[in-house]
mmCIF file of C-alpha atoms in Angstrom:
data_model
loop_
_atom_site.group_PDB
_atom_site.id
_atom_site.type_symbol
_atom_site.label_atom_id
_atom_site.label_comp_id
_atom_site.label_asym_id
_atom_site.label_seq_id
_atom_site.Cartn_x
_atom_site.Cartn_y
_atom_site.Cartn_z
ATOM 1 C CA UNK A 1 79.324 166.917 -19.355
ATOM 2 C CA UNK A 2 75.768 166.562 -19.937
ATOM 3 C CA UNK A 3 73.624 164.115 -21.335
ATOM 4 C CA UNK A 4 75.159 160.950 -20.894
ATOM 5 C CA UNK A 5 78.061 161.779 -22.973
ATOM 6 C CA UNK A 6 77.532 165.295 -24.068
ATOM 7 C CA UNK A 7 75.033 167.294 -25.907
ATOM 8 C CA UNK A 8 74.259 169.026 -29.176
ATOM 9 C CA UNK A 9 74.019 172.718 -29.840
ATOM 10 C CA UNK A 10 72.876 175.552 -32.083
ATOM 11 C CA UNK A 11 74.519 177.970 -34.465
ATOM 12 C CA UNK A 12 76.850 177.119 -37.259
ATOM 13 C CA UNK A 13 80.589 177.299 -36.837
ATOM 14 C CA UNK A 14 81.111 179.180 -40.064
ATOM 15 C CA UNK A 15 79.682 182.584 -40.993
ATOM 16 C CA UNK A 16 76.306 182.518 -42.711
ATOM 17 C CA UNK A 17 74.069 185.049 -44.360
ATOM 18 C CA UNK A 18 72.891 186.509 -41.082
ATOM 19 C CA UNK A 19 76.438 186.872 -39.786
ATOM 20 C CA UNK A 20 75.528 185.068 -36.576
ATOM 21 C CA UNK A 21 78.892 183.649 -35.641
ATOM 22 C CA UNK A 22 81.297 186.153 -34.169
ATOM 23 C CA UNK A 23 84.151 183.804 -33.376
ATOM 24 C CA UNK A 24 84.986 180.154 -33.803
ATOM 25 C CA UNK A 25 87.892 178.845 -31.788
ATOM 26 C CA UNK A 26 89.199 175.303 -32.058
ATOM 27 C CA UNK A 27 91.135 173.517 -29.409
ATOM 28 C CA UNK A 28 94.031 171.565 -30.609
ATOM 29 C CA UNK A 29 93.986 167.905 -30.090
ATOM 30 C CA UNK A 30 49.365 181.546 -15.512
ATOM 31 C CA UNK A 31 46.778 179.343 -13.782
ATOM 32 C CA UNK A 32 47.733 175.879 -12.684
ATOM 33 C CA UNK A 33 48.869 173.879 -15.654
ATOM 34 C CA UNK A 34 49.817 170.215 -15.812
ATOM 35 C CA UNK A 35 52.689 169.401 -18.138
ATOM 36 C CA UNK A 36 52.689 165.623 -18.297
ATOM 37 C CA UNK A 37 54.629 163.423 -20.722
ATOM 38 C CA UNK A 38 53.449 164.004 -24.291
ATOM 39 C CA UNK A 39 51.694 161.633 -26.596
ATOM 40 C CA UNK A 40 53.539 160.509 -29.694
ATOM 41 C CA UNK A 41 54.447 163.545 -31.831
ATOM 42 C CA UNK A 42 52.744 163.506 -35.202
ATOM 43 C CA UNK A 43 54.663 164.272 -38.348
ATOM 44 C CA UNK A 44 54.336 167.896 -39.278
ATOM 45 C CA UNK A 45 53.120 168.905 -35.810
ATOM 46 C CA UNK A 46 55.018 171.993 -34.751
ATOM 47 C CA UNK A 47 57.613 173.960 -36.645
ATOM 48 C CA UNK A 48 60.515 171.619 -35.877
ATOM 49 C CA UNK A 49 59.856 167.877 -35.409
ATOM 50 C CA UNK A 50 63.125 167.478 -33.486
ATOM 51 C CA UNK A 51 61.993 169.462 -30.455
ATOM 52 C CA UNK A 52 58.958 170.390 -28.381
ATOM 53 C CA UNK A 53 58.460 172.306 -25.144
ATOM 54 C CA UNK A 54 57.224 170.264 -22.203
ATOM 55 C CA UNK A 55 56.950 173.343 -19.982
ATOM 56 C CA UNK A 56 57.994 176.960 -20.226
ATOM 57 C CA UNK A 57 58.147 179.597 -17.546
ATOM 58 C CA UNK A 58 56.113 182.793 -17.940
ATOM 59 C CA UNK A 59 57.794 185.700 -19.776
ATOM 60 C CA UNK A 60 58.800 187.384 -16.540
ATOM 61 C CA UNK A 61 62.463 186.437 -16.483
ATOM 62 C CA UNK A 62 62.475 182.743 -15.575
ATOM 63 C CA UNK A 63 62.214 180.963 -12.228
ATOM 64 C CA UNK A 64 64.742 181.029 -9.397
ATOM 65 C CA UNK A 65 65.732 178.012 -7.330
ATOM 66 C CA UNK A 66 63.273 179.101 -4.636
ATOM 67 C CA UNK A 67 60.407 178.916 -7.146
ATOM 68 C CA UNK A 68 61.003 175.258 -8.031
ATOM 69 C CA UNK A 69 59.950 172.281 -5.936
ATOM 70 C CA UNK A 70 60.536 168.556 -6.432
ATOM 71 C CA UNK A 71 58.359 165.636 -5.446
ATOM 72 C CA UNK A 72 60.470 162.490 -5.688
ATOM 73 C CA UNK A 73 58.905 159.045 -5.562
ATOM 74 C CA UNK A 74 59.415 155.524 -6.903
ATOM 75 C CA UNK A 75 55.974 155.992 -8.426
ATOM 76 C CA UNK A 76 57.689 158.189 -11.019
ATOM 77 C CA UNK A 77 60.308 155.607 -12.030
ATOM 78 C CA UNK A 78 60.250 153.943 -15.441
ATOM 79 C CA UNK A 79 57.678 151.192 -15.878
ATOM 80 C CA UNK A 80 59.447 147.878 -16.483
ATOM 81 C CA UNK A 81 58.529 145.919 -19.598
ATOM 82 C CA UNK A 82 60.054 142.521 -18.850
ATOM 83 C CA UNK A 83 60.195 141.454 -22.488
ATOM 84 C CA UNK A 84 62.515 144.405 -23.211
ATOM 85 C CA UNK A 85 64.947 144.147 -20.267
ATOM 86 C CA UNK A 86 67.361 141.771 -22.039
ATOM 87 C CA UNK A 87 67.493 144.167 -24.984
ATOM 88 C CA UNK A 88 68.524 146.985 -22.644
ATOM 89 C CA UNK A 89 71.436 144.860 -21.406
ATOM 90 C CA UNK A 90 72.436 143.897 -24.961
ATOM 91 C CA UNK A 91 72.367 147.505 -26.191
ATOM 92 C CA UNK A 92 74.530 148.559 -23.259
ATOM 93 C CA UNK A 93 77.132 145.889 -23.977
ATOM 94 C CA UNK A 94 77.243 146.900 -27.627
ATOM 95 C CA UNK A 95 77.687 150.587 -26.789
ATOM 96 C CA UNK A 96 80.441 149.741 -24.298
ATOM 97 C CA UNK A 97 82.291 147.792 -26.973
ATOM 98 C CA UNK A 98 82.024 150.724 -29.373
ATOM 99 C CA UNK A 99 83.056 153.310 -26.755
ATOM 100 C CA UNK A 100 84.785 151.600 -23.813
ATOM 101 C CA UNK A 101 85.031 154.858 -21.851
ATOM 102 C CA UNK A 102 81.252 155.008 -21.327
ATOM 103 C CA UNK A 103 80.047 154.330 -17.792
ATOM 104 C CA UNK A 104 76.667 153.871 -16.187
ATOM 105 C CA UNK A 105 75.334 156.243 -13.560
ATOM 106 C CA UNK A 106 72.161 157.184 -11.731
ATOM 107 C CA UNK A 107 70.030 160.011 -13.175
ATOM 108 C CA UNK A 108 66.819 161.758 -12.235
ATOM 109 C CA UNK A 109 63.810 160.672 -14.268
ATOM 110 C CA UNK A 110 61.129 163.254 -15.004
ATOM 111 C CA UNK A 111 57.516 162.130 -14.913
ATOM 112 C CA UNK A 112 55.690 165.461 -15.168
ATOM 113 C CA UNK A 113 55.883 169.170 -14.407
ATOM 114 C CA UNK A 114 53.174 171.431 -13.038
ATOM 115 C CA UNK A 115 53.286 175.229 -13.222
ATOM 116 C CA UNK A 116 51.114 176.944 -10.645
ATOM 117 C CA UNK A 117 50.066 180.527 -11.319
ATOM 118 C CA UNK A 118 53.360 181.389 -12.957
ATOM 119 C CA UNK A 119 55.027 181.501 -9.549
ATOM 120 C CA UNK A 120 55.964 177.908 -8.737
ATOM 121 C CA UNK A 121 57.049 174.887 -10.772
ATOM 122 C CA UNK A 122 56.590 171.411 -9.319
ATOM 123 C CA UNK A 123 58.727 168.648 -10.842
ATOM 124 C CA UNK A 124 57.730 165.048 -10.228
ATOM 125 C CA UNK A 125 60.875 162.928 -10.402
ATOM 126 C CA UNK A 126 61.940 159.332 -10.010
ATOM 127 C CA UNK A 127 65.281 157.613 -10.626
ATOM 128 C CA UNK A 128 66.779 156.012 -13.720
ATOM 129 C CA UNK A 129 70.247 155.417 -15.176
ATOM 130 C CA UNK A 130 72.295 156.000 -18.314
ATOM 131 C CA UNK A 131 72.179 152.340 -19.340
ATOM 132 C CA UNK A 132 68.390 152.351 -19.315
ATOM 133 C CA UNK A 133 68.403 155.594 -21.304
ATOM 134 C CA UNK A 134 70.435 154.063 -24.127
ATOM 135 C CA UNK A 135 68.272 150.940 -24.011
ATOM 136 C CA UNK A 136 64.916 152.754 -24.140
ATOM 137 C CA UNK A 137 64.972 156.338 -25.452
ATOM 138 C CA UNK A 138 67.747 155.423 -27.911
ATOM 139 C CA UNK A 139 66.636 151.857 -28.626
ATOM 140 C CA UNK A 140 65.638 150.895 -32.186
ATOM 141 C CA UNK A 141 62.314 149.892 -30.601
ATOM 142 C CA UNK A 142 61.755 153.293 -28.943
ATOM 143 C CA UNK A 143 58.707 154.062 -31.057
ATOM 144 C CA UNK A 144 57.178 150.689 -30.198
ATOM 145 C CA UNK A 145 57.873 151.307 -26.507
ATOM 146 C CA UNK A 146 56.047 154.621 -26.781
ATOM 147 C CA UNK A 147 53.065 153.001 -28.463
ATOM 148 C CA UNK A 148 53.006 150.292 -25.785
ATOM 149 C CA UNK A 149 53.155 152.994 -23.106
ATOM 150 C CA UNK A 150 50.115 154.712 -24.583
ATOM 151 C CA UNK A 151 48.229 151.408 -24.742
ATOM 152 C CA UNK A 152 49.137 150.288 -21.216
ATOM 153 C CA UNK A 153 49.246 153.560 -19.271
ATOM 154 C CA UNK A 154 47.989 156.332 -21.534
ATOM 155 C CA UNK A 155 51.562 157.701 -21.394
ATOM 156 C CA UNK A 156 53.957 157.401 -24.323
ATOM 157 C CA UNK A 157 56.975 157.828 -22.029
ATOM 158 C CA UNK A 158 56.014 155.261 -19.371
ATOM 159 C CA UNK A 159 58.556 152.614 -20.485
ATOM 160 C CA UNK A 160 61.338 155.127 -21.256
ATOM 161 C CA UNK A 161 64.183 156.168 -18.957
ATOM 162 C CA UNK A 162 63.618 159.908 -19.493
ATOM 163 C CA UNK A 163 66.763 161.190 -17.685
ATOM 164 C CA UNK A 164 66.532 164.910 -16.954
ATOM 165 C CA UNK A 165 69.353 166.816 -18.615
ATOM 166 C CA UNK A 166 70.414 170.397 -17.920
ATOM 167 C CA UNK A 167 71.595 173.028 -20.385
ATOM 168 C CA UNK A 168 72.512 176.712 -20.283
ATOM 169 C CA UNK A 169 72.058 179.746 -22.460
ATOM 170 C CA UNK A 170 75.332 181.302 -21.289
ATOM 171 C CA UNK A 171 75.308 185.095 -21.814
ATOM 172 C CA UNK A 172 78.663 186.903 -21.855
ATOM 173 C CA UNK A 173 79.338 190.461 -20.679
ATOM 174 C CA UNK A 174 79.540 191.687 -24.294
ATOM 175 C CA UNK A 175 76.076 190.319 -25.183
ATOM 176 C CA UNK A 176 77.027 187.014 -26.818
ATOM 177 C CA UNK A 177 75.848 183.457 -26.211
ATOM 178 C CA UNK A 178 78.219 180.496 -26.029
ATOM 179 C CA UNK A 179 77.991 177.369 -28.205
ATOM 180 C CA UNK A 180 80.245 174.300 -28.318
ATOM 181 C CA UNK A 181 81.044 171.763 -31.038
ATOM 182 C CA UNK A 182 80.804 168.298 -29.546
ATOM 183 C CA UNK A 183 83.734 165.930 -29.983
ATOM 184 C CA UNK A 184 83.722 162.510 -31.641
ATOM 185 C CA UNK A 185 84.248 160.818 -28.269
ATOM 186 C CA UNK A 186 80.825 161.556 -26.847
ATOM 187 C CA UNK A 187 78.061 158.973 -26.833
ATOM 188 C CA UNK A 188 75.401 161.153 -28.405
ATOM 189 C CA UNK A 189 75.352 163.768 -31.181
ATOM 190 C CA UNK A 190 79.066 163.585 -31.917
ATOM 191 C CA UNK A 191 80.506 166.499 -33.922
ATOM 192 C CA UNK A 192 77.338 168.571 -33.542
ATOM 193 C CA UNK A 193 76.960 171.997 -31.974
ATOM 194 C CA UNK A 194 75.513 172.369 -28.485
ATOM 195 C CA UNK A 195 75.165 174.614 -25.489
ATOM 196 C CA UNK A 196 77.006 173.827 -22.240
ATOM 197 C CA UNK A 197 75.153 171.195 -20.267
ATOM 198 C CA UNK A 198 74.947 167.729 -18.798
ATOM 199 C CA UNK A 199 72.902 166.071 -16.081
ATOM 200 C CA UNK A 200 72.022 166.645 -12.468
ATOM 201 C CA UNK A 201 73.486 163.750 -10.480
ATOM 202 C CA UNK A 202 71.599 161.912 -7.711
ATOM 203 C CA UNK A 203 74.932 160.980 -6.113
ATOM 204 C CA UNK A 204 75.577 164.694 -5.501
ATOM 205 C CA UNK A 205 72.295 165.024 -3.584
ATOM 206 C CA UNK A 206 73.000 162.182 -1.162
ATOM 207 C CA UNK A 207 76.174 161.337 0.722
ATOM 208 C CA UNK A 208 77.590 158.059 1.958
ATOM 209 C CA UNK A 209 75.582 155.770 -0.327
ATOM 210 C CA UNK A 210 77.094 153.957 -3.353
ATOM 211 C CA UNK A 211 75.662 155.316 -6.584
ATOM 212 C CA UNK A 212 74.199 151.993 -7.670
ATOM 213 C CA UNK A 213 72.409 151.691 -4.308
ATOM 214 C CA UNK A 214 70.672 155.079 -4.296
ATOM 215 C CA UNK A 215 66.901 154.847 -3.838
ATOM 216 C CA UNK A 216 64.290 157.605 -3.841
ATOM 217 C CA UNK A 217 63.901 157.327 -0.058
ATOM 218 C CA UNK A 218 67.504 158.514 0.302
ATOM 219 C CA UNK A 219 66.705 161.821 -1.430
ATOM 220 C CA UNK A 220 64.941 164.982 -0.301
ATOM 221 C CA UNK A 221 63.138 167.294 -2.699
ATOM 222 C CA UNK A 222 64.989 170.344 -1.401
ATOM 223 C CA UNK A 223 68.432 168.827 -1.999
ATOM 224 C CA UNK A 224 67.392 167.589 -5.440
ATOM 225 C CA UNK A 225 66.338 171.116 -6.460
ATOM 226 C CA UNK A 226 69.653 172.397 -5.141
ATOM 227 C CA UNK A 227 71.542 169.816 -7.226
ATOM 228 C CA UNK A 228 69.575 170.606 -10.401
ATOM 229 C CA UNK A 229 70.428 174.310 -10.152
ATOM 230 C CA UNK A 230 74.038 173.842 -9.034
ATOM 231 C CA UNK A 231 74.745 171.133 -11.624
ATOM 232 C CA UNK A 232 74.387 173.507 -14.557
ATOM 233 C CA UNK A 233 76.976 175.854 -13.039
ATOM 234 C CA UNK A 234 79.338 172.912 -12.606
ATOM 235 C CA UNK A 235 78.810 171.851 -16.219
ATOM 236 C CA UNK A 236 79.635 175.357 -17.464
ATOM 237 C CA UNK A 237 82.775 175.442 -15.320
ATOM 238 C CA UNK A 238 83.954 172.019 -16.479
ATOM 239 C CA UNK A 239 83.133 172.411 -20.192
ATOM 240 C CA UNK A 240 83.933 176.070 -20.822
ATOM 241 C CA UNK A 241 86.543 176.484 -18.061
ATOM 242 C CA UNK A 242 85.118 179.682 -16.575
ATOM 243 C CA UNK A 243 85.217 180.165 -12.779
ATOM 244 C CA UNK A 244 82.027 179.751 -10.777
ATOM 245 C CA UNK A 245 82.434 183.231 -9.304
ATOM 246 C CA UNK A 246 81.998 184.704 -12.796
ATOM 247 C CA UNK A 247 78.534 183.132 -13.154
ATOM 248 C CA UNK A 248 75.142 184.394 -11.990
ATOM 249 C CA UNK A 249 72.522 182.321 -10.234
ATOM 250 C CA UNK A 250 70.706 180.233 -12.860
ATOM 251 C CA UNK A 251 67.177 181.091 -13.950
ATOM 252 C CA UNK A 252 65.053 178.200 -15.202
ATOM 253 C CA UNK A 253 63.524 178.903 -18.620
ATOM 254 C CA UNK A 254 61.595 175.651 -18.949
ATOM 255 C CA UNK A 255 61.895 172.042 -20.103
ATOM 256 C CA UNK A 256 62.437 170.989 -23.720
ATOM 257 C CA UNK A 257 62.031 167.546 -25.279
ATOM 258 C CA UNK A 258 64.432 166.021 -27.806
ATOM 259 C CA UNK A 259 62.410 163.902 -30.242
ATOM 260 C CA UNK A 260 65.510 162.413 -31.853
ATOM 261 C CA UNK A 261 65.816 160.487 -28.598
ATOM 262 C CA UNK A 262 62.115 159.741 -28.114
ATOM 263 C CA UNK A 263 61.387 162.940 -26.221
ATOM 264 C CA UNK A 264 64.269 162.997 -23.730
ATOM 265 C CA UNK A 265 63.752 166.053 -21.469
ATOM 266 C CA UNK A 266 66.210 168.776 -20.563
ATOM 267 C CA UNK A 267 65.838 171.664 -18.119
ATOM 268 C CA UNK A 268 67.169 174.774 -19.836
ATOM 269 C CA UNK A 269 68.603 177.692 -17.871
ATOM 270 C CA UNK A 270 69.736 181.260 -18.423
ATOM 271 C CA UNK A 271 73.108 182.114 -16.835
ATOM 272 C CA UNK A 272 74.996 185.406 -17.062
ATOM 273 C CA UNK A 273 78.791 185.520 -17.158
ATOM 274 C CA UNK A 274 80.893 188.486 -16.023
ATOM 275 C CA UNK A 275 83.528 187.678 -18.665
ATOM 276 C CA UNK A 276 83.558 188.909 -22.261
ATOM 277 C CA UNK A 277 83.514 186.490 -25.178
ATOM 278 C CA UNK A 278 87.256 187.032 -25.665
ATOM 279 C CA UNK A 279 87.938 186.247 -22.005
ATOM 280 C CA UNK A 280 85.757 183.141 -22.245
ATOM 281 C CA UNK A 281 87.584 182.123 -25.428
ATOM 282 C CA UNK A 282 90.974 182.390 -23.728
ATOM 283 C CA UNK A 283 89.857 180.267 -20.790
ATOM 284 C CA UNK A 284 88.282 177.685 -23.079
ATOM 285 C CA UNK A 285 91.572 177.286 -24.964
ATOM 286 C CA UNK A 286 93.348 176.456 -21.708
ATOM 287 C CA UNK A 287 90.931 173.566 -21.246
ATOM 288 C CA UNK A 288 88.809 172.433 -18.327
ATOM 289 C CA UNK A 289 87.939 169.136 -16.670
ATOM 290 C CA UNK A 290 85.702 168.107 -19.579
ATOM 291 C CA UNK A 291 87.730 169.649 -22.400
ATOM 292 C CA UNK A 292 87.626 166.334 -24.273
ATOM 293 C CA UNK A 293 83.879 166.668 -24.812
ATOM 294 C CA UNK A 294 84.093 169.542 -27.296
ATOM 295 C CA UNK A 295 86.436 170.649 -30.062
ATOM 296 C CA UNK A 296 85.559 174.308 -30.626
ATOM 297 C CA UNK A 297 83.671 177.265 -29.195
ATOM 298 C CA UNK A 298 81.616 179.912 -30.985
ATOM 299 C CA UNK A 299 79.842 183.104 -29.935
ATOM 300 C CA UNK A 300 76.551 184.475 -31.242
ATOM 301 C CA UNK A 301 75.169 187.948 -30.584
ATOM 302 C CA UNK A 302 71.900 188.040 -28.648
ATOM 303 C CA UNK A 303 70.092 189.803 -31.491
ATOM 304 C CA UNK A 304 71.097 186.971 -33.825
ATOM 305 C CA UNK A 305 70.118 184.251 -31.350
ATOM 306 C CA UNK A 306 66.593 185.696 -31.264
ATOM 307 C CA UNK A 307 66.253 185.210 -35.032
ATOM 308 C CA UNK A 308 68.402 182.099 -35.380
ATOM 309 C CA UNK A 309 65.419 179.877 -36.114
ATOM 310 C CA UNK A 310 64.888 181.897 -39.300
ATOM 311 C CA UNK A 311 68.391 180.974 -40.510
ATOM 312 C CA UNK A 312 67.702 177.524 -41.942
ATOM 313 C CA UNK A 313 71.350 176.611 -42.486
ATOM 314 C CA UNK A 314 72.432 177.552 -38.960
ATOM 315 C CA UNK A 315 69.335 176.053 -37.338
ATOM 316 C CA UNK A 316 69.979 172.735 -39.058
ATOM 317 C CA UNK A 317 73.334 172.444 -37.274
ATOM 318 C CA UNK A 318 71.787 172.631 -33.826
ATOM 319 C CA UNK A 319 70.952 169.650 -31.691
ATOM 320 C CA UNK A 320 67.344 169.431 -30.492
ATOM 321 C CA UNK A 321 68.138 170.333 -26.897
ATOM 322 C CA UNK A 322 69.950 173.465 -28.052
ATOM 323 C CA UNK A 323 67.042 174.345 -30.300
ATOM 324 C CA UNK A 324 64.727 173.927 -27.337
ATOM 325 C CA UNK A 325 66.890 176.183 -25.182
ATOM 326 C CA UNK A 326 66.836 178.902 -27.838
ATOM 327 C CA UNK A 327 63.067 178.622 -28.206
ATOM 328 C CA UNK A 328 62.629 178.880 -24.443
ATOM 329 C CA UNK A 329 64.964 181.869 -24.202
ATOM 330 C CA UNK A 330 63.043 183.592 -27.000
ATOM 331 C CA UNK A 331 59.763 183.025 -25.127
ATOM 332 C CA UNK A 332 60.946 183.990 -21.634
ATOM 333 C CA UNK A 333 63.626 186.594 -22.485
ATOM 334 C CA UNK A 334 65.171 187.238 -19.065
ATOM 335 C CA UNK A 335 67.069 190.512 -18.868
ATOM 336 C CA UNK A 336 70.724 190.786 -17.913
ATOM 337 C CA UNK A 337 69.606 192.668 -14.816
ATOM 338 C CA UNK A 338 67.296 189.874 -13.630
#
């Protein structure tokens, strides 16, 4: 599943004043614009301190795979702060003791994003790993690392792992969006609501090289873009248990930052599904490859998703990445025909 364990999500799993939740099913058991890493968010800046938008596509329906390019370089890797490296190792050992099923893995690290004329998005990526993510973005010292990054490089994210997640606003044939309640087994945001998602995997973009030996020189920008777009379809298949042939090509809505984890970025997509919410529900109950990562599914009408941020009680249940996906969808609003 996504995010190094799994991810949060929006919409409450019980009916609220706006009547957003249709079903809850539990399983038993523009010109060129530079979007570089943000400075430290100030309290009260923005409507929701949990989330901000690093980049959003123009309101023309989102960007296709052909409209996204990747520049991958070791220059975009995390800056190493030697005094913190032992803490990263200690945090990893502690998390492994708490949840022995966790495992390390290579991830793409986002440095910046540049939107050119509304037609092309350039992502500048390096490499990182899950262990470094838990030891930097999720470290108790994350705020200090951000301040040190500003002082040393003028970049609050310079010393952070910044793994690029992926998430999907999954739109059913009967005009509903899909949300999942995360299980207690996941490493992050346990028992919260999320959208389907996970991470693009460097190992899927290069063959014949052990994961812990992958370097940026082994990767091509074209194959990395392909993996980013295909990974979200794989996450939907594995988490929701719907077949790939029922899913449309993903459209990129933009990139959101989760400020509960020091600004961790996630690329949020719009994906249409040929199945109705009832058909999706039935397949979810059967269980997919990553069925253990969530405990229930819920469906929210599109009209209610567009005003979900106004429903304080429902909005509070959402994880930051899910909030970001909803905000991006509201801004871009791709049509079902796109």
